[in-house]
mmCIF file of C-alpha atoms in Angstrom:
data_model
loop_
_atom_site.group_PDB
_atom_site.id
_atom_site.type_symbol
_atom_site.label_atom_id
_atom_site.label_comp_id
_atom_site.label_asym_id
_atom_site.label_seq_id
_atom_site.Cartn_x
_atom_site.Cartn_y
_atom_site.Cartn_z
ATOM 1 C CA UNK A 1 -38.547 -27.449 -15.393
ATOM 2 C CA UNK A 2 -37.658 -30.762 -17.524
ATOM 3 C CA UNK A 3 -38.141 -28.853 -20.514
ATOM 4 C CA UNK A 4 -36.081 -25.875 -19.963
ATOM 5 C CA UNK A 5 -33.596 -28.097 -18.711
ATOM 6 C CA UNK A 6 -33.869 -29.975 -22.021
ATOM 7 C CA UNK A 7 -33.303 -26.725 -23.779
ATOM 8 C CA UNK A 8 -30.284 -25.660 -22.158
ATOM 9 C CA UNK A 9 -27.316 -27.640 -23.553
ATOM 10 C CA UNK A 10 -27.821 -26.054 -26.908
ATOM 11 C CA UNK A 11 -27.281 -22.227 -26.613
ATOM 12 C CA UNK A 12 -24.757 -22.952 -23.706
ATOM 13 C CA UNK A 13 -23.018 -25.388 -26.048
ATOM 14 C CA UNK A 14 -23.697 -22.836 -28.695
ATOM 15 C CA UNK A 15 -22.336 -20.191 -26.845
ATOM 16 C CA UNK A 16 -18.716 -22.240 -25.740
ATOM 17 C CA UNK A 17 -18.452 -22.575 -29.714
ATOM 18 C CA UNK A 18 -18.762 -18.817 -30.378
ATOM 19 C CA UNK A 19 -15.574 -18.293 -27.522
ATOM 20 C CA UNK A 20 -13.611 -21.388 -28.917
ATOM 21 C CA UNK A 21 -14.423 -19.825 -32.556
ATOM 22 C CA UNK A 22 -13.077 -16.342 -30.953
ATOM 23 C CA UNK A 23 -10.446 -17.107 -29.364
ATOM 24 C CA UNK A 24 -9.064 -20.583 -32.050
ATOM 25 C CA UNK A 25 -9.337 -17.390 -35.071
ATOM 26 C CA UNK A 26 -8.106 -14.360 -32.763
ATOM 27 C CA UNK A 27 -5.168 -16.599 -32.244
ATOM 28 C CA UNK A 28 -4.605 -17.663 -35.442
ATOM 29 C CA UNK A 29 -4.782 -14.638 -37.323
ATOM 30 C CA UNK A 30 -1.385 -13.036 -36.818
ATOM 31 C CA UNK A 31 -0.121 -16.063 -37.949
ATOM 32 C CA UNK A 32 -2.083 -16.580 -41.108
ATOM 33 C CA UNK A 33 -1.739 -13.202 -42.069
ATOM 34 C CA UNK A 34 1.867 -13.261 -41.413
ATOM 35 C CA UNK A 35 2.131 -16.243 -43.819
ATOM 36 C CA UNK A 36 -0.241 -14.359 -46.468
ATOM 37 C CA UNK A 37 2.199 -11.799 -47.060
ATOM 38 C CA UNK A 38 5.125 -14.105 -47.442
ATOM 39 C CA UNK A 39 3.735 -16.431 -49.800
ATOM 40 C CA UNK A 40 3.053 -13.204 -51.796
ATOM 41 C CA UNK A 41 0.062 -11.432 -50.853
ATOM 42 C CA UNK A 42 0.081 -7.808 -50.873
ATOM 43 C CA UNK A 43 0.677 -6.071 -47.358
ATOM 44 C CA UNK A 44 -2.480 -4.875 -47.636
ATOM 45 C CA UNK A 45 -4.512 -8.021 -48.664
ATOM 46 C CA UNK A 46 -2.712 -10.297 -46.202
ATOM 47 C CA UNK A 47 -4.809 -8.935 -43.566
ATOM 48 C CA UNK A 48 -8.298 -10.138 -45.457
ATOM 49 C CA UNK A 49 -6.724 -13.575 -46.162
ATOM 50 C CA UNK A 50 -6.980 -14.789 -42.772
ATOM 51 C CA UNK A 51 -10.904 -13.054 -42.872
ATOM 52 C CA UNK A 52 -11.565 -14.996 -45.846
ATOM 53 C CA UNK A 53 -10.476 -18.448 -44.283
ATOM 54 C CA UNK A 54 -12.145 -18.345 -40.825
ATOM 55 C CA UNK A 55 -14.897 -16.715 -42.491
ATOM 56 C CA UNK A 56 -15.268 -19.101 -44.828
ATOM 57 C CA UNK A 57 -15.256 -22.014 -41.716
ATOM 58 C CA UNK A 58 -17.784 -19.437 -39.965
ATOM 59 C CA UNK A 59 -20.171 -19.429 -43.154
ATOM 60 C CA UNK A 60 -20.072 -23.178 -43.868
ATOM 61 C CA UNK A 61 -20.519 -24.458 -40.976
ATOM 62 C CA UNK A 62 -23.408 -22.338 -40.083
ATOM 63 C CA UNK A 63 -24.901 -22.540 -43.209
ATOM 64 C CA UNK A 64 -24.296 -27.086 -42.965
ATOM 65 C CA UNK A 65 -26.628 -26.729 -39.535
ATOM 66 C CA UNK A 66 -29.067 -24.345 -40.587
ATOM 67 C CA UNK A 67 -29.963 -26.869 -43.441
ATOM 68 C CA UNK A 68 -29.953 -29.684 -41.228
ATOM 69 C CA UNK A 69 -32.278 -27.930 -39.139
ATOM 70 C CA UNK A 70 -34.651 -27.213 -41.878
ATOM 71 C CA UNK A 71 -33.922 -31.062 -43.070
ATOM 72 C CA UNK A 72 -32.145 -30.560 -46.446
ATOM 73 C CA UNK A 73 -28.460 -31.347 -45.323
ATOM 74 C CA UNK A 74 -25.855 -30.469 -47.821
ATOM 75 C CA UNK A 75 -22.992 -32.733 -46.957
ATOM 76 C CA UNK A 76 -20.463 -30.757 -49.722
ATOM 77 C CA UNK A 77 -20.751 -27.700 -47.284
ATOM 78 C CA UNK A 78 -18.916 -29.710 -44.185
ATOM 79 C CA UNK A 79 -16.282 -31.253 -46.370
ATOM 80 C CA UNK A 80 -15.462 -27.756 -47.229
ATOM 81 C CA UNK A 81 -15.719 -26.220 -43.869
ATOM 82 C CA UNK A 82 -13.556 -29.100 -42.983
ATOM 83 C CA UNK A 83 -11.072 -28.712 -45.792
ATOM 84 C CA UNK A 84 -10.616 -24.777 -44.858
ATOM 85 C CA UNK A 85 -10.185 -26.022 -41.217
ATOM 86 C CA UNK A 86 -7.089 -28.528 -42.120
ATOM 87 C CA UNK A 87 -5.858 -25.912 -44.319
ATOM 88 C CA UNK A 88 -5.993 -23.207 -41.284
ATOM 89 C CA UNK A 89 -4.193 -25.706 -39.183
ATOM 90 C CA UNK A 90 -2.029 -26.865 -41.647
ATOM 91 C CA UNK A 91 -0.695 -23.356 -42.119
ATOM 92 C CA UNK A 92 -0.465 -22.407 -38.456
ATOM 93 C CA UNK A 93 1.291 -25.476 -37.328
ATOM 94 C CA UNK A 94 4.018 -24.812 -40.807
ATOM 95 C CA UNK A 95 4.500 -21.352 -40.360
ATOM 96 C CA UNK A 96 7.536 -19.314 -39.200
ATOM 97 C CA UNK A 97 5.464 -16.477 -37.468
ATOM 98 C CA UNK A 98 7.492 -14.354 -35.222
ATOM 99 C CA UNK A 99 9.305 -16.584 -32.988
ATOM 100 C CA UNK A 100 10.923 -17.947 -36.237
ATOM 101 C CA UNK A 101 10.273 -21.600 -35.672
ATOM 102 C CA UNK A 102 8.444 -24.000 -38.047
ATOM 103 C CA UNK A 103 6.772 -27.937 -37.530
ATOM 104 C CA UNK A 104 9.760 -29.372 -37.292
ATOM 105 C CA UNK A 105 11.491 -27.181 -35.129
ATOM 106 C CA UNK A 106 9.119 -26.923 -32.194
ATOM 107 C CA UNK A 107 6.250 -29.868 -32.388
ATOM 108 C CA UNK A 108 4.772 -28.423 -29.455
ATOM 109 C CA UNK A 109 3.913 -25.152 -30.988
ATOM 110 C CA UNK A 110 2.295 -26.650 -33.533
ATOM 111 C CA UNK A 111 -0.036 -27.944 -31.899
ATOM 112 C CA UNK A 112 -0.811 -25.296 -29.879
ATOM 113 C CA UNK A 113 -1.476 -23.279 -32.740
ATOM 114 C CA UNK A 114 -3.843 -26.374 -34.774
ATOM 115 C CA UNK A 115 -5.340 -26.854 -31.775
ATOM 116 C CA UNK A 116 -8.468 -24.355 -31.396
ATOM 117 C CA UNK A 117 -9.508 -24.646 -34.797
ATOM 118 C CA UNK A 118 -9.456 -28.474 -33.926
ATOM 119 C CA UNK A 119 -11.890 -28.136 -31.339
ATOM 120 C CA UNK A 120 -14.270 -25.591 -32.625
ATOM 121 C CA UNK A 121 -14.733 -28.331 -35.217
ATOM 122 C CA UNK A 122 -15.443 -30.311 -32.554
ATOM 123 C CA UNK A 123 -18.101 -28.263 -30.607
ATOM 124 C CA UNK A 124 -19.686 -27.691 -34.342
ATOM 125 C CA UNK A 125 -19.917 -31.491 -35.124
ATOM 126 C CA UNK A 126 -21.447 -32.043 -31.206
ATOM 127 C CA UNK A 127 -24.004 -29.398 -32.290
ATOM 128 C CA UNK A 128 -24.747 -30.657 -35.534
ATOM 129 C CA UNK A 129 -25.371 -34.042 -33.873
ATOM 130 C CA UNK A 130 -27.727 -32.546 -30.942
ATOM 131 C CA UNK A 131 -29.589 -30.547 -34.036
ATOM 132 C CA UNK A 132 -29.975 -33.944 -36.136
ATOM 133 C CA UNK A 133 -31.453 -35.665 -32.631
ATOM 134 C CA UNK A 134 -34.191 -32.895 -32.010
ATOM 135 C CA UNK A 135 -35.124 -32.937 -35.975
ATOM 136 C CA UNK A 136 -35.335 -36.897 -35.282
ATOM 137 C CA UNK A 137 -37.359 -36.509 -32.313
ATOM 138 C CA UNK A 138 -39.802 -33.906 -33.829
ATOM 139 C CA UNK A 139 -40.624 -36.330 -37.043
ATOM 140 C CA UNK A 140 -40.940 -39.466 -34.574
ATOM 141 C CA UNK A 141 -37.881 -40.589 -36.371
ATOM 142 C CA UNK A 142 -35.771 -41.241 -33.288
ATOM 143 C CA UNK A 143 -34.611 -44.593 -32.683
ATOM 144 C CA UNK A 144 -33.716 -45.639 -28.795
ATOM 145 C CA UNK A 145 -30.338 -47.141 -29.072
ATOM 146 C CA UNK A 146 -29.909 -50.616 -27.334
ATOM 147 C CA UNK A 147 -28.091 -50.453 -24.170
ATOM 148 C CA UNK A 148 -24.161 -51.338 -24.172
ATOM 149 C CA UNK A 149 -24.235 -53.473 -21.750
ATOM 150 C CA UNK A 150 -26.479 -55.850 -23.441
ATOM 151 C CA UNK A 151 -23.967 -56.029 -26.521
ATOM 152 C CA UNK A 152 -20.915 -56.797 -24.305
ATOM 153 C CA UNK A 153 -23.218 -59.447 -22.415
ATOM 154 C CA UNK A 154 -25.264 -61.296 -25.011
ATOM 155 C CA UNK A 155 -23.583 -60.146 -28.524
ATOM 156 C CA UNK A 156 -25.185 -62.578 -30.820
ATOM 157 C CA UNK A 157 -29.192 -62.334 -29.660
ATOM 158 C CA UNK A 158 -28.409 -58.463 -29.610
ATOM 159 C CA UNK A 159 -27.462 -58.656 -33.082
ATOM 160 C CA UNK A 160 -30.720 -60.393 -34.167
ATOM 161 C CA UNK A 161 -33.019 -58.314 -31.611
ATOM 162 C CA UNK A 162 -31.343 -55.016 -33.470
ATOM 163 C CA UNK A 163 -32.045 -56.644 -37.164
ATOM 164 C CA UNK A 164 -35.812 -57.052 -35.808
ATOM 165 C CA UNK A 165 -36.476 -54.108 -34.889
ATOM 166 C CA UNK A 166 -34.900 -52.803 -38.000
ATOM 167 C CA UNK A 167 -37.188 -54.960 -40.130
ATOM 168 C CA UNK A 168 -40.273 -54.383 -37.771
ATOM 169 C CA UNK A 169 -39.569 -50.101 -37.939
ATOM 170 C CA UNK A 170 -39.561 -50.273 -33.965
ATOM 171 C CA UNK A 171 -37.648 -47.903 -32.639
ATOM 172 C CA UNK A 172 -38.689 -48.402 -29.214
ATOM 173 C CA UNK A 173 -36.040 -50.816 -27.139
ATOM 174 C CA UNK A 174 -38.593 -51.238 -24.440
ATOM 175 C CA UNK A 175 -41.228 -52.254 -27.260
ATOM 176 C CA UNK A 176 -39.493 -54.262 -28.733
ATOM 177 C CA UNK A 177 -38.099 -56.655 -25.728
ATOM 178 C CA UNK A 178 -42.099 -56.600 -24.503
ATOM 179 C CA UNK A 179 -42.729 -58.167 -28.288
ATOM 180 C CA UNK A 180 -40.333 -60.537 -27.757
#
């Protein structure tokens, strides 16, 4: 039981990044498309443009956690993701689309339309992080973080209890306050 429950967070988180993904790029699409063509795309090509972009997130992104997983990260592939992401936004929140409207005229809409691309980073950068703790755990490589109550409490001996057990390699809390 305490290991399927351990298990479960990641495809269900997995999963609610799929739908944001779906719904953030369905969303998005008519818009990017729209602005495609009238930055001078042909009719025709303006409906791979928006393709290209999300796909581009899609494959990056991916790609930036399956290395991870197998431990060779390639940082250059989430500054891109995350470059194509701004632009998406970027171009949502700035274009006319149909109701005619822009940034400036209607702030709100804006956001609604950066939005889902916004959190689908999100999710991606929470999964990331959960795939970068279970590599860390499987080498041993883990380090127990010290509670945050003892920082607000004691702030100084924290500070030299954390440099000690950086020195020592503990990465035990518990050990480490039974060696002291």
């Amino acid at each position: 039981m305490g290991r399927a429950r351990a298990q479960l967070p990641g495809p269900t988180a997995a999963r609610g990044c799929c739908f944001v993904a779906g719904v953030g790029f369905a969303s998005s699409y008519d818009t990017l498309r729209a602005a495609a063509e009238a930055k001078g795309f042909s009719h025709a090509l303006s409906y791979w443009v928006p393709i290209g972009i999300d796909g581009a997130i899609l494959a990056f992104l991916a790609l930036d956690l399956y290395l991870t997983h197998r431990r060779i990260p390639k940082p250059l592939l989430r500054f891109a993701a995350h470059a194509m992401t701004l632009a998406t936004v970027v171009l949502n929140a700035t274009s006319s689309g149909k109701s005619g409207t822009g940034l400036s005229e209607d702030p709100v809409r804006a956001l609604w339309h950066g939005l889902m691309p916004i959190l689908f980073v999100v999710g991606v950068e929470a999964l990331r992080h959960l795939v970068l703790h279970a590599t860390q755990i499987e080498d041993g490589t883990a380090t127990e973080r010290i509670p945050l109550h003892r920082w607000l409490l004691a702030p100084a001996p924290t500070a030299r209890l954390y440099r000690r057990m950086r020195l020592a390699g503990v990465r035990s809390y518990d050990e480490m306050i039974a060696r002291e």
